[in-house]
Amino acid sequence: MAIARPSAEISSAAPLSPFEIIKVEENVIKVSVLYPNTAGCKFDMEYYLTRHMPMVQQKLGPACKRMAGEQGIAGGAPGAPATYVAMGHLYFDSTDAFQAAFAPHAQSILADIPNYTDTQPTIQVSEVRL
Amino acid sequence: MAIARPSAEISSAAPLSPFEIIKVEENVIKVSVLYPNTAGCKFDMEYYLTRHMPMVQQKLGPACKRMAGEQGIAGGAPGAPATYVAMGHLYFDSTDAFQAAFAPHAQSILADIPNYTDTQPTIQVSEVRL
């Protein structure tokens, strides 16, 4: 997966000392699973938090550095519903680390989704920048 | 903004000791700003990270407990583009804390958006559960 951005941003304002260590930072990869808040959709938050996500964590092992999960409560405009009923996030050191950890368990992880929701989640892979 | 979930989950499995302190946890609120990856859209990540987000942090002050920002790199299917070109997240202790901090600066914060993107961001307010 190509990441189209410079791997190191070197300021042109000041010349670098030959002794300066340039830190080429590998940014963390965040895999977000976004569950659309469609009309009448089902989402069992209890199952998701207490069964699905722990199962995912166990299967991915230490390659998954951190997990996060949220329940949508509102949109931006007053009274607007949340775009996503729930969002889950998994953090990895690289896209390679994600793919190596996820691929062997993809089928069983995806097969668990109908146990807590009838929505079709959107997956987004992002690079953490801030 | 009504949050339709129990504020404390008390297990019915074991009776509570009268001396047990029940922690009624107030979950953190996450405000996500999701920038759709529309065809040919502009997004100046450098401006966003080095000028917009620091300005937002300065205006919101200590009510904003944490910020995060990501650059979309891929979708879930092989070769699929990211749904969002970028995502920014702001964390607050409550929706009231968010609204109190954001309202006085909403106009100037929103007015800065065209300086780095021509996309129309989607706002989602979520409760952090995991």
PDB file of N, CA and C in Angstrom, chain A residues 81-124:
ATOM      1  N   PRO A  81     -28.981  13.420  13.623  1.00  0.00           N
ATOM      2  CA  PRO A  81     -28.487  12.144  14.144  1.00  0.00           C
ATOM      3  C   PRO A  81     -27.016  11.948  13.814  1.00  0.00           C
ATOM      4  N   ALA A  82     -26.382  11.048  14.539  1.00  0.00           N
ATOM      5  CA  ALA A  82     -24.990  10.699  14.248  1.00  0.00           C
ATOM      6  C   ALA A  82     -24.921   9.993  12.894  1.00  0.00           C
ATOM      7  N   THR A  83     -23.883  10.265  12.137  1.00  0.00           N
ATOM      8  CA  THR A  83     -23.675   9.581  10.855  1.00  0.00           C
ATOM      9  C   THR A  83     -23.368   8.097  11.094  1.00  0.00           C
ATOM     10  N   TYR A  84     -22.648   7.823  12.163  1.00  0.00           N
ATOM     11  CA  TYR A  84     -22.272   6.434  12.478  1.00  0.00           C
ATOM     12  C   TYR A  84     -22.823   6.060  13.853  1.00  0.00           C
ATOM     13  N   VAL A  85     -23.476   4.904  13.900  1.00  0.00           N
ATOM     14  CA  VAL A  85     -24.040   4.425  15.165  1.00  0.00           C
ATOM     15  C   VAL A  85     -22.910   4.012  16.107  1.00  0.00           C
ATOM     16  N   ALA A  86     -21.810   3.576  15.524  1.00  0.00           N
ATOM     17  CA  ALA A  86     -20.635   3.191  16.316  1.00  0.00           C
ATOM     18  C   ALA A  86     -19.395   3.248  15.438  1.00  0.00           C
ATOM     19  N   MET A  87     -18.245   3.387  16.094  1.00  0.00           N
ATOM     20  CA  MET A  87     -16.964   3.390  15.389  1.00  0.00           C
ATOM     21  C   MET A  87     -15.965   2.609  16.238  1.00  0.00           C
ATOM     22  N   GLY A  88     -15.217   1.768  15.585  1.00  0.00           N
ATOM     23  CA  GLY A  88     -14.155   1.035  16.274  1.00  0.00           C
ATOM     24  C   GLY A  88     -12.833   1.300  15.588  1.00  0.00           C
ATOM     25  N   HIS A  89     -11.768   1.341  16.369  1.00  0.00           N
ATOM     26  CA  HIS A  89     -10.462   1.684  15.811  1.00  0.00           C
ATOM     27  C   HIS A  89      -9.384   0.750  16.347  1.00  0.00           C
ATOM     28  N   LEU A  90      -8.510   0.322  15.451  1.00  0.00           N
ATOM     29  CA  LEU A  90      -7.397  -0.547  15.816  1.00  0.00           C
ATOM     30  C   LEU A  90      -6.111   0.129  15.348  1.00  0.00           C
ATOM     31  N   TYR A  91      -5.099   0.124  16.201  1.00  0.00           N
ATOM     32  CA  TYR A  91      -3.837   0.805  15.892  1.00  0.00           C
ATOM     33  C   TYR A  91      -2.716  -0.214  15.706  1.00  0.00           C
ATOM     34  N   PHE A  92      -1.931   0.008  14.651  1.00  0.00           N
ATOM     35  CA  PHE A  92      -0.804  -0.874  14.328  1.00  0.00           C
ATOM     36  C   PHE A  92       0.427  -0.027  13.996  1.00  0.00           C
ATOM     37  N   ASP A  93       1.585  -0.664  14.060  1.00  0.00           N
ATOM     38  CA  ASP A  93       2.828   0.058  13.747  1.00  0.00           C
ATOM     39  C   ASP A  93       2.980   0.333  12.261  1.00  0.00           C
ATOM     40  N   SER A  94       2.314  -0.441  11.419  1.00  0.00           N
ATOM     41  CA  SER A  94       2.427  -0.261   9.969  1.00  0.00           C
ATOM     42  C   SER A  94       1.275  -0.990   9.285  1.00  0.00           C
ATOM     43  N   THR A  95       1.070  -0.688   8.003  1.00  0.00           N
ATOM     44  CA  THR A  95       0.028  -1.421   7.269  1.00  0.00           C
ATOM     45  C   THR A  95       0.425  -2.896   7.117  1.00  0.00           C
ATOM     46  N   ASP A  96       1.725  -3.154   7.003  1.00  0.00           N
ATOM     47  CA  ASP A  96       2.174  -4.548   6.917  1.00  0.00           C
ATOM     48  C   ASP A  96       1.830  -5.303   8.201  1.00  0.00           C
ATOM     49  N   ALA A  97       2.059  -4.647   9.333  1.00  0.00           N
ATOM     50  CA  ALA A  97       1.748  -5.291  10.622  1.00  0.00           C
ATOM     51  C   ALA A  97       0.256  -5.569  10.733  1.00  0.00           C
ATOM     52  N   PHE A  98      -0.557  -4.628  10.251  1.00  0.00           N
ATOM     53  CA  PHE A  98      -2.011  -4.829  10.267  1.00  0.00           C
ATOM     54  C   PHE A  98      -2.388  -6.027   9.396  1.00  0.00           C
ATOM     55  N   GLN A  99      -1.883  -6.029   8.160  1.00  0.00           N
ATOM     56  CA  GLN A  99      -2.279  -7.088   7.229  1.00  0.00           C
ATOM     57  C   GLN A  99      -1.824  -8.463   7.719  1.00  0.00           C
ATOM     58  N   ALA A 100      -0.611  -8.527   8.262  1.00  0.00           N
ATOM     59  CA  ALA A 100      -0.094  -9.815   8.753  1.00  0.00           C
ATOM     60  C   ALA A 100      -0.924 -10.330   9.926  1.00  0.00           C
ATOM     61  N   ALA A 101      -1.376  -9.404  10.778  1.00  0.00           N
ATOM     62  CA  ALA A 101      -2.152  -9.820  11.961  1.00  0.00           C
ATOM     63  C   ALA A 101      -3.599 -10.130  11.602  1.00  0.00           C
ATOM     64  N   PHE A 102      -4.141  -9.388  10.647  1.00  0.00           N
ATOM     65  CA  PHE A 102      -5.572  -9.496  10.348  1.00  0.00           C
ATOM     66  C   PHE A 102      -5.907 -10.658   9.412  1.00  0.00           C
ATOM     67  N   ALA A 103      -5.086 -10.831   8.373  1.00  0.00           N
ATOM     68  CA  ALA A 103      -5.416 -11.798   7.312  1.00  0.00           C
ATOM     69  C   ALA A 103      -5.773 -13.202   7.831  1.00  0.00           C
ATOM     70  N   PRO A 104      -4.971 -13.767   8.760  1.00  0.00           N
ATOM     71  CA  PRO A 104      -5.284 -15.143   9.176  1.00  0.00           C
ATOM     72  C   PRO A 104      -6.615 -15.263   9.928  1.00  0.00           C
ATOM     73  N   HIS A 105      -7.148 -14.135  10.430  1.00  0.00           N
ATOM     74  CA  HIS A 105      -8.359 -14.172  11.248  1.00  0.00           C
ATOM     75  C   HIS A 105      -9.513 -13.402  10.613  1.00  0.00           C
ATOM     76  N   ALA A 106      -9.298 -12.890   9.408  1.00  0.00           N
ATOM     77  CA  ALA A 106     -10.314 -12.040   8.766  1.00  0.00           C
ATOM     78  C   ALA A 106     -11.678 -12.729   8.731  1.00  0.00           C
ATOM     79  N   GLN A 107     -11.677 -13.977   8.312  1.00  0.00           N
ATOM     80  CA  GLN A 107     -12.947 -14.667   8.132  1.00  0.00           C
ATOM     81  C   GLN A 107     -13.736 -14.785   9.445  1.00  0.00           C
ATOM     82  N   SER A 108     -13.071 -15.191  10.517  1.00  0.00           N
ATOM     83  CA  SER A 108     -13.797 -15.370  11.775  1.00  0.00           C
ATOM     84  C   SER A 108     -14.191 -14.029  12.391  1.00  0.00           C
ATOM     85  N   ILE A 109     -13.356 -13.009  12.197  1.00  0.00           N
ATOM     86  CA  ILE A 109     -13.707 -11.678  12.726  1.00  0.00           C
ATOM     87  C   ILE A 109     -14.922 -11.130  11.977  1.00  0.00           C
ATOM     88  N   LEU A 110     -14.895 -11.201  10.655  1.00  0.00           N
ATOM     89  CA  LEU A 110     -16.014 -10.669   9.862  1.00  0.00           C
ATOM     90  C   LEU A 110     -17.294 -11.477  10.100  1.00  0.00           C
ATOM     91  N   ALA A 111     -17.143 -12.773  10.340  1.00  0.00           N
ATOM     92  CA  ALA A 111     -18.318 -13.631  10.557  1.00  0.00           C
ATOM     93  C   ALA A 111     -19.047 -13.280  11.849  1.00  0.00           C
ATOM     94  N   ASP A 112     -18.372 -12.594  12.756  1.00  0.00           N
ATOM     95  CA  ASP A 112     -19.004 -12.228  14.035  1.00  0.00           C
ATOM     96  C   ASP A 112     -19.861 -10.967  13.912  1.00  0.00           C
ATOM     97  N   ILE A 113     -19.662 -10.185  12.862  1.00  0.00           N
ATOM     98  CA  ILE A 113     -20.364  -8.894  12.734  1.00  0.00           C
ATOM     99  C   ILE A 113     -21.893  -9.039  12.793  1.00  0.00           C
ATOM    100  N   PRO A 114     -22.505 -10.011  12.091  1.00  0.00           N
ATOM    101  CA  PRO A 114     -23.970 -10.125  12.159  1.00  0.00           C
ATOM    102  C   PRO A 114     -24.503 -10.439  13.567  1.00  0.00           C
ATOM    103  N   ASN A 115     -23.610 -10.849  14.486  1.00  0.00           N
ATOM    104  CA  ASN A 115     -24.055 -11.108  15.857  1.00  0.00           C
ATOM    105  C   ASN A 115     -24.381  -9.829  16.628  1.00  0.00           C
ATOM    106  N   TYR A 116     -23.933  -8.675  16.144  1.00  0.00           N
ATOM    107  CA  TYR A 116     -24.235  -7.432  16.869  1.00  0.00           C
ATOM    108  C   TYR A 116     -24.790  -6.322  15.987  1.00  0.00           C
ATOM    109  N   THR A 117     -24.722  -6.483  14.665  1.00  0.00           N
ATOM    110  CA  THR A 117     -25.283  -5.407  13.834  1.00  0.00           C
ATOM    111  C   THR A 117     -25.750  -5.928  12.472  1.00  0.00           C
ATOM    112  N   ASP A 118     -26.717  -5.220  11.907  1.00  0.00           N
ATOM    113  CA  ASP A 118     -27.146  -5.514  10.540  1.00  0.00           C
ATOM    114  C   ASP A 118     -26.679  -4.415   9.588  1.00  0.00           C
ATOM    115  N   THR A 119     -25.796  -3.525  10.061  1.00  0.00           N
ATOM    116  CA  THR A 119     -25.248  -2.482   9.193  1.00  0.00           C
ATOM    117  C   THR A 119     -24.021  -3.019   8.455  1.00  0.00           C
ATOM    118  N   GLN A 120     -23.684  -2.391   7.360  1.00  0.00           N
ATOM    119  CA  GLN A 120     -22.506  -2.756   6.565  1.00  0.00           C
ATOM    120  C   GLN A 120     -21.412  -1.741   6.855  1.00  0.00           C
ATOM    121  N   PRO A 121     -20.425  -2.107   7.656  1.00  0.00           N
ATOM    122  CA  PRO A 121     -19.435  -1.094   8.031  1.00  0.00           C
ATOM    123  C   PRO A 121     -18.513  -0.665   6.882  1.00  0.00           C
ATOM    124  N   THR A 122     -18.085   0.572   6.984  1.00  0.00           N
ATOM    125  CA  THR A 122     -17.067   1.145   6.090  1.00  0.00           C
ATOM    126  C   THR A 122     -15.721   1.026   6.782  1.00  0.00           C
ATOM    127  N   ILE A 123     -14.731   0.562   6.040  1.00  0.00           N
ATOM    128  CA  ILE A 123     -13.373   0.459   6.623  1.00  0.00           C
ATOM    129  C   ILE A 123     -12.533   1.607   6.080  1.00  0.00           C
ATOM    130  N   GLN A 124     -11.775   2.214   6.969  1.00  0.00           N
ATOM    131  CA  GLN A 124     -10.835   3.257   6.538  1.00  0.00           C
ATOM    132  C   GLN A 124      -9.491   2.999   7.187  1.00  0.00           C
TER     133      GLN A 124
END
